[in-house]
Amino acid sequence: MIDDIGYKILGILQRKARIPNVEVARQVNMAPSAVLERIRKLESQGYIDGYEVRLNPRRFNRPLVVFVFVEIRDLACRTPVGQALSQISAIQEIHFIAGPDRFLVKLRVADADELDHLLQEDIGRIDGIHRTGTHIVLSTIKETANIPIGETT
């Protein structure tokens, strides 16, 4: 069970994972050693999965975000199609969803030519895929990996 201080620490780390431990301690009014112990405990209990650096996709020529609905032939194709999709480096997320479109895939590409190549040569050649539907993102209103914490747990 996490107490209020634990939630505060998680909130601080979610906003800025590279914040010095001393600064976290100052913000929660605790000794740095006690905060470090709490963080290690949160990690060992599985509340913290890891720490990531968010790269700017435009600096790596990956400005175009695309969502692709992938309909599979039947449920027997779920695992092999999911495994094949996960091998494509441009794909950032793969979700198995309810409804006729069994997978929702998020990918980042440089341009329409790269997207076309992915759809035709990579995704389109996976055995078990019945059809795809592509949706190009025109603008992103909100994008975050942060999870609301302490509000409903």
PDB file of C-alpha atoms in Angstrom:
ATOM      1  CA  MET A   1       0.000   0.000   0.000  1.00  0.00           C
ATOM      2  CA  ILE A   2       1.297   3.448  -0.869  1.00  0.00           C
ATOM      3  CA  ASP A   3       0.899   6.355   1.522  1.00  0.00           C
ATOM      4  CA  ASP A   4       0.571  10.056   0.655  1.00  0.00           C
ATOM      5  CA  ILE A   5       4.351  10.583   0.632  1.00  0.00           C
ATOM      6  CA  GLY A   6       4.754   7.636  -1.736  1.00  0.00           C
ATOM      7  CA  TYR A   7       2.200   9.162  -4.099  1.00  0.00           C
ATOM      8  CA  LYS A   8       4.019  12.499  -3.931  1.00  0.00           C
ATOM      9  CA  ILE A   9       7.334  10.835  -4.743  1.00  0.00           C
ATOM     10  CA  LEU A  10       5.802   8.951  -7.681  1.00  0.00           C
ATOM     11  CA  GLY A  11       4.196  12.152  -8.970  1.00  0.00           C
ATOM     12  CA  ILE A  12       7.516  14.003  -8.804  1.00  0.00           C
ATOM     13  CA  LEU A  13       9.380  11.192 -10.585  1.00  0.00           C
ATOM     14  CA  GLN A  14       6.681  10.932 -13.248  1.00  0.00           C
ATOM     15  CA  ARG A  15       7.096  14.593 -14.112  1.00  0.00           C
ATOM     16  CA  LYS A  16      10.896  14.567 -14.032  1.00  0.00           C
ATOM     17  CA  ALA A  17      12.600  11.185 -13.681  1.00  0.00           C
ATOM     18  CA  ARG A  18      16.089  12.712 -13.606  1.00  0.00           C
ATOM     19  CA  ILE A  19      15.381  14.954 -10.622  1.00  0.00           C
ATOM     20  CA  PRO A  20      18.126  14.638  -7.992  1.00  0.00           C
ATOM     21  CA  ASN A  21      17.177  12.609  -4.938  1.00  0.00           C
ATOM     22  CA  VAL A  22      18.040  15.591  -2.730  1.00  0.00           C
ATOM     23  CA  GLU A  23      15.439  17.696  -4.552  1.00  0.00           C
ATOM     24  CA  VAL A  24      12.776  14.996  -4.159  1.00  0.00           C
ATOM     25  CA  ALA A  25      13.618  14.869  -0.450  1.00  0.00           C
ATOM     26  CA  ARG A  26      13.263  18.641  -0.172  1.00  0.00           C
ATOM     27  CA  GLN A  27       9.865  18.589  -1.896  1.00  0.00           C
ATOM     28  CA  VAL A  28       8.464  15.890   0.405  1.00  0.00           C
ATOM     29  CA  ASN A  29      10.262  17.210   3.508  1.00  0.00           C
ATOM     30  CA  MET A  30      12.239  14.044   4.214  1.00  0.00           C
ATOM     31  CA  ALA A  31      15.883  13.016   4.500  1.00  0.00           C
ATOM     32  CA  PRO A  32      17.478  12.045   1.162  1.00  0.00           C
ATOM     33  CA  SER A  33      18.392   8.594   2.503  1.00  0.00           C
ATOM     34  CA  ALA A  34      14.763   7.933   3.508  1.00  0.00           C
ATOM     35  CA  VAL A  35      13.535   9.043   0.075  1.00  0.00           C
ATOM     36  CA  LEU A  36      16.080   6.823  -1.674  1.00  0.00           C
ATOM     37  CA  GLU A  37      14.918   3.878   0.443  1.00  0.00           C
ATOM     38  CA  ARG A  38      11.275   4.600  -0.459  1.00  0.00           C
ATOM     39  CA  ILE A  39      12.116   4.842  -4.176  1.00  0.00           C
ATOM     40  CA  ARG A  40      13.964   1.514  -4.070  1.00  0.00           C
ATOM     41  CA  LYS A  41      10.990  -0.051  -2.282  1.00  0.00           C
ATOM     42  CA  LEU A  42       8.575   1.346  -4.906  1.00  0.00           C
ATOM     43  CA  GLU A  43      10.815  -0.141  -7.609  1.00  0.00           C
ATOM     44  CA  SER A  44      11.030  -3.556  -5.926  1.00  0.00           C
ATOM     45  CA  GLN A  45       7.254  -3.627  -5.397  1.00  0.00           C
ATOM     46  CA  GLY A  46       6.696  -2.997  -9.111  1.00  0.00           C
ATOM     47  CA  TYR A  47       5.211   0.505  -8.883  1.00  0.00           C
ATOM     48  CA  ILE A  48       8.100   1.847 -10.980  1.00  0.00           C
ATOM     49  CA  ASP A  49       8.796  -0.143 -14.152  1.00  0.00           C
ATOM     50  CA  GLY A  50      11.845   1.832 -15.202  1.00  0.00           C
ATOM     51  CA  TYR A  51      13.119   5.192 -16.368  1.00  0.00           C
ATOM     52  CA  GLU A  52      13.029   6.302 -19.993  1.00  0.00           C
ATOM     53  CA  VAL A  53      14.309   9.180 -22.050  1.00  0.00           C
ATOM     54  CA  ARG A  54      11.712  10.659 -24.411  1.00  0.00           C
ATOM     55  CA  LEU A  55      13.382  11.502 -27.703  1.00  0.00           C
ATOM     56  CA  ASN A  56      12.083  14.192 -30.028  1.00  0.00           C
ATOM     57  CA  PRO A  57      10.784  12.235 -33.061  1.00  0.00           C
ATOM     58  CA  ARG A  58      11.260  15.213 -35.381  1.00  0.00           C
ATOM     59  CA  ARG A  59      15.001  15.242 -34.666  1.00  0.00           C
ATOM     60  CA  PHE A  60      15.105  11.650 -35.930  1.00  0.00           C
ATOM     61  CA  ASN A  61      12.981  12.332 -39.007  1.00  0.00           C
ATOM     62  CA  ARG A  62       9.914  10.544 -37.612  1.00  0.00           C
ATOM     63  CA  PRO A  63       7.316  13.344 -37.520  1.00  0.00           C
ATOM     64  CA  LEU A  64       4.339  11.411 -38.895  1.00  0.00           C
ATOM     65  CA  VAL A  65       2.169   9.509 -36.388  1.00  0.00           C
ATOM     66  CA  VAL A  66      -0.131   6.885 -37.847  1.00  0.00           C
ATOM     67  CA  PHE A  67      -2.700   4.561 -36.311  1.00  0.00           C
ATOM     68  CA  VAL A  68      -3.478   1.376 -38.204  1.00  0.00           C
ATOM     69  CA  PHE A  69      -6.413  -0.886 -37.454  1.00  0.00           C
ATOM     70  CA  VAL A  70      -5.422  -4.450 -38.313  1.00  0.00           C
ATOM     71  CA  GLU A  71      -8.202  -6.961 -38.802  1.00  0.00           C
ATOM     72  CA  ILE A  72      -7.098 -10.569 -38.591  1.00  0.00           C
ATOM     73  CA  ARG A  73      -8.657 -13.542 -40.402  1.00  0.00           C
ATOM     74  CA  ASP A  74      -9.605 -15.283 -37.161  1.00  0.00           C
ATOM     75  CA  LEU A  75      -8.588 -15.439 -33.503  1.00  0.00           C
ATOM     76  CA  ALA A  76      -6.108 -18.240 -34.200  1.00  0.00           C
ATOM     77  CA  CYS A  77      -3.988 -15.583 -35.965  1.00  0.00           C
ATOM     78  CA  ARG A  78      -3.825 -13.334 -32.896  1.00  0.00           C
ATOM     79  CA  THR A  79      -0.487 -14.527 -31.483  1.00  0.00           C
ATOM     80  CA  PRO A  80       1.471 -14.939 -34.742  1.00  0.00           C
ATOM     81  CA  VAL A  81       0.228 -11.612 -36.135  1.00  0.00           C
ATOM     82  CA  GLY A  82       1.024  -9.851 -32.853  1.00  0.00           C
ATOM     83  CA  GLN A  83       4.519 -11.349 -32.836  1.00  0.00           C
ATOM     84  CA  ALA A  84       5.132 -10.372 -36.467  1.00  0.00           C
ATOM     85  CA  LEU A  85       3.932  -6.809 -35.868  1.00  0.00           C
ATOM     86  CA  SER A  86       6.199  -6.488 -32.832  1.00  0.00           C
ATOM     87  CA  GLN A  87       9.236  -7.097 -35.070  1.00  0.00           C
ATOM     88  CA  ILE A  88       8.605  -3.917 -37.099  1.00  0.00           C
ATOM     89  CA  SER A  89      10.764  -1.157 -35.604  1.00  0.00           C
ATOM     90  CA  ALA A  90       8.543   1.729 -36.749  1.00  0.00           C
ATOM     91  CA  ILE A  91       5.689   0.350 -34.632  1.00  0.00           C
ATOM     92  CA  GLN A  92       5.610   1.917 -31.170  1.00  0.00           C
ATOM     93  CA  GLU A  93       2.477   0.340 -29.720  1.00  0.00           C
ATOM     94  CA  ILE A  94       0.337  -2.705 -30.446  1.00  0.00           C
ATOM     95  CA  HIS A  95      -3.008  -3.147 -28.701  1.00  0.00           C
ATOM     96  CA  PHE A  96      -5.420  -6.064 -29.056  1.00  0.00           C
ATOM     97  CA  ILE A  97      -8.867  -4.469 -28.959  1.00  0.00           C
ATOM     98  CA  ALA A  98     -12.541  -5.421 -28.980  1.00  0.00           C
ATOM     99  CA  GLY A  99     -14.500  -5.229 -32.203  1.00  0.00           C
ATOM    100  CA  PRO A 100     -13.857  -6.282 -35.771  1.00  0.00           C
ATOM    101  CA  ASP A 101     -10.496  -4.495 -35.878  1.00  0.00           C
ATOM    102  CA  ARG A 102      -8.536  -6.742 -33.591  1.00  0.00           C
ATOM    103  CA  PHE A 103      -5.295  -4.753 -33.347  1.00  0.00           C
ATOM    104  CA  LEU A 104      -4.697  -1.029 -33.024  1.00  0.00           C
ATOM    105  CA  VAL A 105      -1.137  -0.188 -33.996  1.00  0.00           C
ATOM    106  CA  LYS A 106       0.660   3.135 -33.491  1.00  0.00           C
ATOM    107  CA  LEU A 107       3.677   3.865 -35.635  1.00  0.00           C
ATOM    108  CA  ARG A 108       5.973   6.740 -36.532  1.00  0.00           C
ATOM    109  CA  VAL A 109       7.372   7.292 -40.006  1.00  0.00           C
ATOM    110  CA  ALA A 110       9.258   9.940 -41.939  1.00  0.00           C
ATOM    111  CA  ASP A 111       6.727  10.444 -44.723  1.00  0.00           C
ATOM    112  CA  ALA A 112       3.996   8.941 -46.900  1.00  0.00           C
ATOM    113  CA  ASP A 113       6.514   6.926 -48.923  1.00  0.00           C
ATOM    114  CA  GLU A 114       7.804   5.159 -45.826  1.00  0.00           C
ATOM    115  CA  LEU A 115       4.230   4.581 -44.652  1.00  0.00           C
ATOM    116  CA  ASP A 116       3.305   3.077 -48.012  1.00  0.00           C
ATOM    117  CA  HIS A 117       6.335   0.784 -47.874  1.00  0.00           C
ATOM    118  CA  LEU A 118       5.435  -0.364 -44.347  1.00  0.00           C
ATOM    119  CA  LEU A 119       1.823  -1.023 -45.269  1.00  0.00           C
ATOM    120  CA  GLN A 120       2.654  -2.858 -48.491  1.00  0.00           C
ATOM    121  CA  GLU A 121       5.902  -4.655 -47.714  1.00  0.00           C
ATOM    122  CA  ASP A 122       5.951  -5.184 -43.960  1.00  0.00           C
ATOM    123  CA  ILE A 123       2.455  -5.152 -42.452  1.00  0.00           C
ATOM    124  CA  GLY A 124       0.716  -6.179 -45.665  1.00  0.00           C
ATOM    125  CA  ARG A 125       2.761  -9.363 -46.032  1.00  0.00           C
ATOM    126  CA  ILE A 126       2.023 -10.753 -42.582  1.00  0.00           C
ATOM    127  CA  ASP A 127       0.089 -13.991 -42.885  1.00  0.00           C
ATOM    128  CA  GLY A 128      -3.227 -13.843 -41.054  1.00  0.00           C
ATOM    129  CA  ILE A 129      -4.048 -10.199 -41.706  1.00  0.00           C
ATOM    130  CA  HIS A 130      -7.393  -9.772 -43.439  1.00  0.00           C
ATOM    131  CA  ARG A 131      -7.277  -5.996 -43.979  1.00  0.00           C
ATOM    132  CA  THR A 132      -5.975  -2.733 -42.540  1.00  0.00           C
ATOM    133  CA  GLY A 133      -7.350   0.760 -42.063  1.00  0.00           C
ATOM    134  CA  THR A 134      -4.923   3.656 -41.797  1.00  0.00           C
ATOM    135  CA  HIS A 135      -5.445   6.933 -39.937  1.00  0.00           C
ATOM    136  CA  ILE A 136      -2.816   9.679 -40.179  1.00  0.00           C
ATOM    137  CA  VAL A 137      -2.578  12.071 -37.230  1.00  0.00           C
ATOM    138  CA  LEU A 138      -2.877  15.705 -38.320  1.00  0.00           C
ATOM    139  CA  SER A 139      -2.065  17.167 -34.902  1.00  0.00           C
ATOM    140  CA  THR A 140      -1.564  15.842 -31.397  1.00  0.00           C
ATOM    141  CA  ILE A 141      -3.518  17.533 -28.619  1.00  0.00           C
ATOM    142  CA  LYS A 142      -2.130  15.493 -25.731  1.00  0.00           C
ATOM    143  CA  GLU A 143       0.464  12.762 -25.511  1.00  0.00           C
ATOM    144  CA  THR A 144       1.705  11.488 -22.184  1.00  0.00           C
ATOM    145  CA  ALA A 145       2.817   8.298 -20.525  1.00  0.00           C
ATOM    146  CA  ASN A 146       1.927   9.676 -17.089  1.00  0.00           C
ATOM    147  CA  ILE A 147      -0.631   7.752 -15.062  1.00  0.00           C
ATOM    148  CA  PRO A 148      -3.047   9.588 -12.739  1.00  0.00           C
ATOM    149  CA  ILE A 149      -2.022   8.441  -9.271  1.00  0.00           C
ATOM    150  CA  GLY A 150      -3.462   8.849  -5.820  1.00  0.00           C
ATOM    151  CA  GLU A 151      -6.841   9.838  -7.219  1.00  0.00           C
ATOM    152  CA  THR A 152      -8.475   6.442  -7.688  1.00  0.00           C
ATOM    153  CA  THR A 153      -6.574   3.443  -6.386  1.00  0.00           C
TER     154      THR A 153
END
